[in-house]
Short mmCIF file of C-alpha atoms in Angstrom, two decimals:
data_model
loop_
_atom_site.label_atom_id
_atom_site.label_comp_id
_atom_site.label_asym_id
_atom_site.label_seq_id
_atom_site.Cartn_x
_atom_site.Cartn_y
_atom_site.Cartn_z
CA MET A 1 3.22 -7.68 37.74
CA ILE A 2 -0.30 -6.97 36.46
CA THR A 3 -3.06 -7.35 39.04
CA LYS A 4 -6.70 -8.20 38.47
CA GLU A 5 -7.66 -4.63 39.38
CA GLN A 6 -5.48 -3.31 36.55
CA ILE A 7 -7.14 -5.38 33.81
CA PRO A 8 -9.45 -2.53 32.65
CA ALA A 9 -6.35 -0.36 32.18
CA VAL A 10 -4.71 -3.11 30.14
CA LEU A 11 -7.46 -3.88 27.65
CA ASP A 12 -7.34 -1.96 24.35
CA HIS A 13 -4.12 -0.22 25.39
CA PRO A 14 -0.75 -0.38 23.59
CA VAL A 15 1.70 -3.15 24.43
CA LEU A 16 5.39 -2.20 24.12
CA ASP A 17 8.33 -4.57 23.90
CA GLU A 18 11.55 -4.49 25.93
CA GLY A 19 13.00 -1.90 23.53
CA GLY A 20 10.02 0.46 23.70
CA LYS A 21 8.60 -0.56 20.30
CA LYS A 22 4.85 -0.95 20.00
CA ILE A 23 3.76 -4.55 19.45
CA GLY A 24 0.00 -3.95 19.19
CA GLU A 25 -3.13 -3.50 21.29
CA ALA A 26 -4.11 -5.75 24.21
CA LYS A 27 -7.49 -7.33 23.41
CA HIS A 28 -8.00 -10.04 26.06
CA VAL A 29 -6.55 -10.94 29.45
CA PHE A 30 -6.48 -14.58 30.61
CA LEU A 31 -6.55 -15.47 34.31
CA ASP A 32 -4.97 -18.52 35.90
CA ASP A 33 -7.88 -20.65 37.20
CA ALA A 34 -5.88 -21.77 40.25
CA THR A 35 -4.60 -18.38 41.44
CA GLY A 36 -6.97 -15.99 39.70
CA ARG A 37 -4.01 -13.86 38.62
CA PRO A 38 -3.71 -12.31 35.13
CA GLU A 39 -1.42 -14.75 33.29
CA TRP A 40 -1.64 -14.00 29.56
CA ALA A 41 -2.66 -11.18 27.25
CA SER A 42 -3.61 -11.50 23.60
CA VAL A 43 -2.15 -8.74 21.43
CA LYS A 44 -3.55 -7.66 18.08
CA THR A 45 -0.66 -7.35 15.63
CA GLY A 46 -0.22 -6.99 11.87
CA LEU A 47 -0.90 -4.17 9.42
CA PHE A 48 -4.65 -4.06 10.12
CA GLY A 49 -4.58 -5.87 13.46
CA THR A 50 -5.52 -9.14 11.77
CA SER A 51 -3.16 -11.33 13.81
CA GLU A 52 -3.37 -12.12 17.51
CA SER A 53 -0.40 -13.27 19.58
CA PHE A 54 -0.16 -14.34 23.22
CA VAL A 55 2.37 -12.86 25.63
CA PRO A 56 2.90 -13.57 29.37
CA ILE A 57 2.11 -10.61 31.61
CA ARG A 58 3.45 -12.11 34.85
CA ASP A 59 6.54 -9.88 34.51
CA ALA A 60 4.81 -7.06 32.65
CA SER A 61 4.36 -3.59 34.08
CA LEU A 62 1.69 -0.96 33.57
CA VAL A 63 3.30 2.40 32.72
CA ASP A 64 1.04 5.41 32.18
CA ASP A 65 -1.27 4.40 29.31
CA HIS A 66 0.61 1.33 28.05
CA ILE A 67 1.99 -2.03 29.09
CA GLU A 68 5.64 -3.03 28.87
CA VAL A 69 6.62 -6.70 28.51
CA PRO A 70 10.17 -8.13 28.79
CA TYR A 71 10.14 -9.63 25.29
CA SER A 72 11.01 -8.38 21.83
CA LYS A 73 8.37 -7.51 19.25
CA SER A 74 9.50 -10.32 16.94
CA LYS A 75 9.38 -12.81 19.82
CA VAL A 76 5.74 -11.98 20.52
CA LYS A 77 4.70 -11.91 16.85
CA ASP A 78 6.25 -15.36 16.27
CA ALA A 79 4.52 -16.95 19.26
CA PRO A 80 2.58 -20.19 18.54
CA HIS A 81 -0.92 -19.62 17.21
CA VAL A 82 -3.56 -20.57 19.75
CA ASP A 83 -7.31 -20.99 19.17
CA VAL A 84 -9.34 -20.08 22.24
CA ASP A 85 -12.38 -22.28 22.85
CA ALA A 86 -15.94 -20.99 23.11
CA GLY A 87 -15.62 -20.63 26.88
CA GLY A 88 -12.64 -18.31 26.53
CA HIS A 89 -10.07 -20.78 27.90
CA LEU A 90 -6.67 -22.01 26.85
CA SER A 91 -6.34 -25.78 26.78
CA GLU A 92 -3.58 -27.38 28.81
CA SER A 93 -1.68 -28.41 25.68
CA GLU A 94 -1.88 -24.91 24.22
CA GLU A 95 -0.71 -23.39 27.48
CA HIS A 96 2.20 -25.86 27.56
CA ARG A 97 3.23 -24.75 24.06
CA LEU A 98 3.22 -21.10 25.10
CA TYR A 99 5.17 -21.70 28.30
CA GLU A 100 7.79 -23.70 26.42
CA TYR A 101 8.06 -21.05 23.71
CA TYR A 102 8.68 -18.27 26.26
CA GLY A 103 11.04 -20.44 28.34
CA MET A 104 8.89 -20.62 31.48
CA ARG A 105 8.59 -23.50 33.96
CA TRP A 106 6.64 -24.55 37.04
CA ASP A 107 8.26 -23.26 40.22
CA GLU A 108 6.68 -24.38 43.49
CA SER A 109 8.91 -22.16 45.63
CA TRP A 110 7.54 -19.14 43.78
CA ALA A 111 4.02 -20.47 44.27
CA ARG A 112 4.44 -20.94 48.04
CA ALA A 113 5.93 -17.46 48.42
CA ASN A 114 3.24 -15.74 46.47
CA GLU A 115 0.09 -17.78 46.90
CA PRO A 116 0.32 -20.39 49.70
CA GLY A 117 -1.29 -23.65 48.78
CA GLU A 118 -1.69 -22.71 45.12
CA GLY A 119 0.33 -23.40 41.97
CA GLY A 120 2.14 -20.84 39.88
CA TRP A 121 4.46 -20.34 36.96
CA ALA A 122 7.87 -18.68 36.88
CA ARG A 123 10.01 -17.60 33.94
CA GLN A 124 13.46 -19.07 33.42
CA ASP A 125 16.06 -18.88 30.66
CA THR A 126 15.79 -22.55 29.62
CA THR A 127 12.71 -24.47 28.60
CA GLY A 128 11.12 -26.43 31.44
CA THR A 129 8.14 -28.70 31.91
CA ALA A 130 4.70 -27.28 32.61
CA GLY A 131 3.16 -28.20 35.93
CA ALA A 132 -0.39 -28.98 36.90
CA ALA A 133 -1.80 -25.47 37.03
CA GLY A 134 -5.31 -25.01 35.69
CA ALA A 135 -5.99 -23.69 32.21
CA ALA A 136 -6.02 -19.92 31.89
CA GLY A 137 -9.42 -18.25 31.53
CA MET A 138 -10.16 -15.07 29.56
CA ALA A 139 -11.23 -11.85 31.29
CA GLY A 140 -12.96 -9.41 28.95
CA ALA A 141 -13.65 -5.74 29.44
CA ALA A 142 -17.26 -6.44 30.45
CA GLY A 143 -16.17 -8.68 33.31
CA THR A 144 -13.53 -6.35 34.73
CA ALA A 145 -14.79 -2.83 34.13
CA ALA A 146 -15.85 -0.83 37.15
CA GLY A 147 -19.55 -0.61 37.86
CA THR A 148 -20.51 -4.14 36.69
CA GLY A 149 -21.75 -5.03 40.15
CA MET A 150 -19.67 -8.24 40.39
CA GLY A 151 -17.29 -8.80 43.26
CA THR A 152 -13.87 -10.38 43.03
CA GLY A 153 -15.21 -13.85 43.74
CA GLU A 154 -17.94 -13.53 41.13
CA GLN A 155 -15.47 -12.33 38.51
CA ALA A 156 -13.18 -15.27 39.20
CA GLY A 157 -16.17 -17.63 38.91
CA ARG A 158 -17.17 -16.23 35.51
CA THR A 159 -13.68 -16.93 34.19
CA GLY A 160 -13.38 -20.42 35.66
CA PRO A 161 -13.93 -23.76 33.93
CA GLY A 162 -17.33 -24.38 32.39
CA TYR A 163 -18.28 -20.74 32.07
CA GLN A 164 -20.19 -20.09 28.85
CA ASP A 165 -20.91 -16.55 27.71
CA ASP A 166 -24.55 -15.82 26.85
CA ALA A 167 -23.72 -13.94 23.64
CA MET A 168 -21.95 -14.64 20.37
CA THR A 169 -19.67 -12.30 18.53
CA ARG A 170 -20.53 -11.89 14.84
CA SER A 171 -17.70 -10.69 12.64
CA GLU A 172 -17.43 -9.59 9.04
CA GLU A 173 -14.63 -8.96 6.61
CA GLU A 174 -14.44 -5.42 5.30
CA MET A 175 -13.00 -4.70 1.89
CA HIS A 176 -10.44 -1.91 1.68
CA VAL A 177 -9.56 -0.75 -1.81
CA GLY A 178 -6.39 1.23 -2.49
CA VAL A 179 -4.55 2.30 -5.60
CA GLU A 180 -1.05 1.65 -6.84
CA ARG A 181 0.91 3.60 -9.42
CA ARG A 182 2.56 1.54 -12.14
CA GLU A 183 4.21 2.19 -15.49
CA VAL A 184 1.96 1.48 -18.48
CA GLY A 185 4.06 2.90 -21.33
CA ARG A 186 6.51 5.53 -22.49
CA ALA A 187 6.30 8.44 -24.91
CA ARG A 188 9.27 10.08 -26.60
CA LEU A 189 10.08 12.83 -29.07
CA ARG A 190 12.31 12.02 -32.07
CA LYS A 191 13.58 14.59 -34.58
CA TYR A 192 14.51 13.55 -38.12
CA VAL A 193 15.09 15.25 -41.49
CA VAL A 194 12.92 14.90 -44.61
CA ALA A 195 13.35 16.52 -48.07
CA GLU A 196 10.32 18.09 -49.64
CA GLU A 197 9.92 19.55 -53.12
CA GLU A 198 8.92 23.20 -53.29
CA GLU A 199 8.14 25.39 -56.30
CA ARG A 200 8.68 29.09 -56.77
CA THR A 201 8.04 31.17 -59.92
CA VAL A 202 10.55 33.93 -60.60
CA PRO A 203 10.89 36.26 -63.67
CA LEU A 204 14.12 35.70 -65.68
CA ARG A 205 15.43 38.21 -68.33
CA HIS A 206 17.69 37.47 -71.31
CA GLU A 207 19.02 39.42 -74.30
CA GLU A 208 18.43 38.60 -77.97
CA VAL A 209 20.09 40.04 -81.13
CA ARG A 210 18.02 42.07 -83.50
CA VAL A 211 19.35 43.66 -86.71
CA GLU A 212 18.19 47.19 -87.26
CA ARG A 213 18.63 49.05 -90.54
CA GLU A 214 18.25 52.78 -91.02
CA PRO A 215 18.55 54.91 -94.15
CA ILE A 216 21.23 57.58 -94.56
CA THR A 217 19.86 60.90 -93.59
CA GLU A 218 21.27 64.27 -92.96
CA ALA A 219 21.40 63.40 -89.34
CA ASN A 220 23.68 60.34 -89.70
CA ARG A 221 25.52 61.17 -92.93
CA ASP A 222 28.70 62.32 -91.15
CA ALA A 223 28.87 59.13 -89.07
CA ALA A 224 28.36 57.00 -92.15
CA LEU A 225 31.16 58.73 -94.14
CA SER A 226 33.69 58.67 -91.27
CA GLY A 227 35.20 55.34 -92.30
CA PRO A 228 36.84 54.12 -95.50
CA GLU A 229 34.73 53.99 -98.58
CA ILE A 230 35.06 50.27 -99.20
CA SER A 231 36.36 47.89 -96.48
CA GLU A 232 35.63 44.81 -94.34
CA ALA A 233 34.67 45.13 -90.68
CA GLU A 234 33.11 43.23 -87.70
CA HIS A 235 30.95 44.44 -84.83
CA GLU A 236 30.34 42.28 -81.75
CA VAL A 237 27.55 42.56 -79.18
CA VAL A 238 27.59 40.67 -75.78
CA LEU A 239 24.32 38.97 -74.92
CA HIS A 240 23.14 38.43 -71.28
CA GLU A 241 20.48 36.33 -69.53
CA GLU A 242 19.31 35.67 -65.94
CA ARG A 243 19.29 32.24 -64.33
CA PRO A 244 17.62 31.15 -61.01
CA VAL A 245 19.94 30.68 -58.04
CA VAL A 246 18.60 28.60 -55.06
CA GLU A 247 19.94 29.13 -51.54
CA THR A 248 18.63 27.81 -48.17
CA GLU A 249 18.88 29.10 -44.64
CA VAL A 250 17.88 27.48 -41.30
CA VAL A 251 15.02 29.30 -39.58
CA PRO A 252 13.61 28.11 -36.17
CA LYS A 253 9.86 27.61 -36.41
CA GLU A 254 8.56 26.20 -33.06
CA ARG A 255 9.43 24.53 -29.78
CA VAL A 256 8.01 21.04 -29.03
CA ARG A 257 7.95 19.24 -25.65
CA LEU A 258 6.14 16.35 -23.96
CA THR A 259 3.88 16.93 -20.96
CA THR A 260 1.53 14.61 -19.04
CA GLU A 261 -2.06 15.15 -17.99
CA GLU A 262 -3.94 13.21 -15.32
CA HIS A 263 -7.45 12.00 -16.05
CA THR A 264 -9.64 10.40 -13.39
CA GLU A 265 -11.88 7.51 -14.33
CA GLN A 266 -14.33 5.64 -12.15
CA GLU A 267 -13.78 1.88 -12.00
CA THR A 268 -15.87 -0.58 -10.04
CA VAL A 269 -13.88 -3.11 -8.02
CA ARG A 270 -15.53 -6.32 -6.92
CA GLY A 271 -14.31 -8.76 -4.30
CA GLN A 272 -15.63 -11.37 -1.93
CA VAL A 273 -15.88 -10.73 1.79
CA ARG A 274 -16.95 -13.29 4.32
CA LYS A 275 -19.67 -12.48 6.84
CA GLU A 276 -20.90 -14.45 9.77
CA ARG A 277 -24.62 -14.96 10.23
CA ILE A 278 -26.26 -16.05 13.47
CA GLU A 279 -29.58 -17.88 13.49
CA GLY A 280 -31.47 -19.02 16.53
CA ASP A 281 -33.74 -21.99 17.00
CA ALA A 282 -35.51 -23.43 20.00
CA ASP A 283 -36.28 -27.00 20.96
CA THR A 284 -39.80 -27.47 22.35
CA ILE A 285 -40.14 -29.60 25.47
CA ASP A 286 -43.37 -31.60 25.57
CA ASP A 287 -45.67 -31.01 28.51
CA PRO A 288 -46.71 -34.26 30.22
CA ASP A 289 -50.11 -32.72 30.85
CA GLU A 290 -50.70 -32.08 27.16
CA PRO A 291 -52.74 -34.64 25.24
CA GLY A 292 -50.61 -36.90 23.09
CA TYR A 293 -47.46 -36.60 25.24
CA GLY A 294 -45.10 -39.55 24.85
CA ARG A 295 -46.54 -40.77 21.56
#
């Protein structure tokens, strides 16, 4: 059970479910107007704490620096959405919805045992009907923190029906810009074969026949007279020439691979955020003593 004195230790502290999982942060505590006991806590949930769910703290316990409630995280996150009025109170119909969702009912025996003459609520396993307890009021950190100078009675009065805070809360949306990595294309290497014409100039030699005649001299006379005087004869000479011969061989020339490089570019992102603005005006009350009053 959470007492009124423990409210400062509840606000802005983690709320854990029955399995020890964190649900969120406690932002507000609502008191029962009839008993003055802490009855509900609003818990900020969601990725950026953008959602707020209500959870009963009648059976909750304060352990070290966190609160433990006897409900699962999903149970709390799926609780009915409730809009709190300007005075920081839950309407009777909204409170009925919450009690029915969490399976709680009015139990007068519990009320007499714990707060004689006052009403109370008790949890049960099946849905019951809400009784005539007053609407729950919200206790903020300013009203419960030590050193405010307000006694217990004054604190209960400030959370009772008809209490209007003397300040407004102005909120704004903040834009958070992140980045995501996505595929924009693919690059690949492909090897294929082409035939190109090349030219080379090489020297080629060949033999040609040339008839040489020489007169008979003393030097060749013996060779000339070695054969018969008159006869027929043939002499054959083999001619040669060079022709080009083309051969190819495979020679590695280079290695080719694909790599990636990251380049950073600045891009301006625009988006709309909503902001609350507060303006004040004053109504002038005519003075009966002023000339022209009542015209």
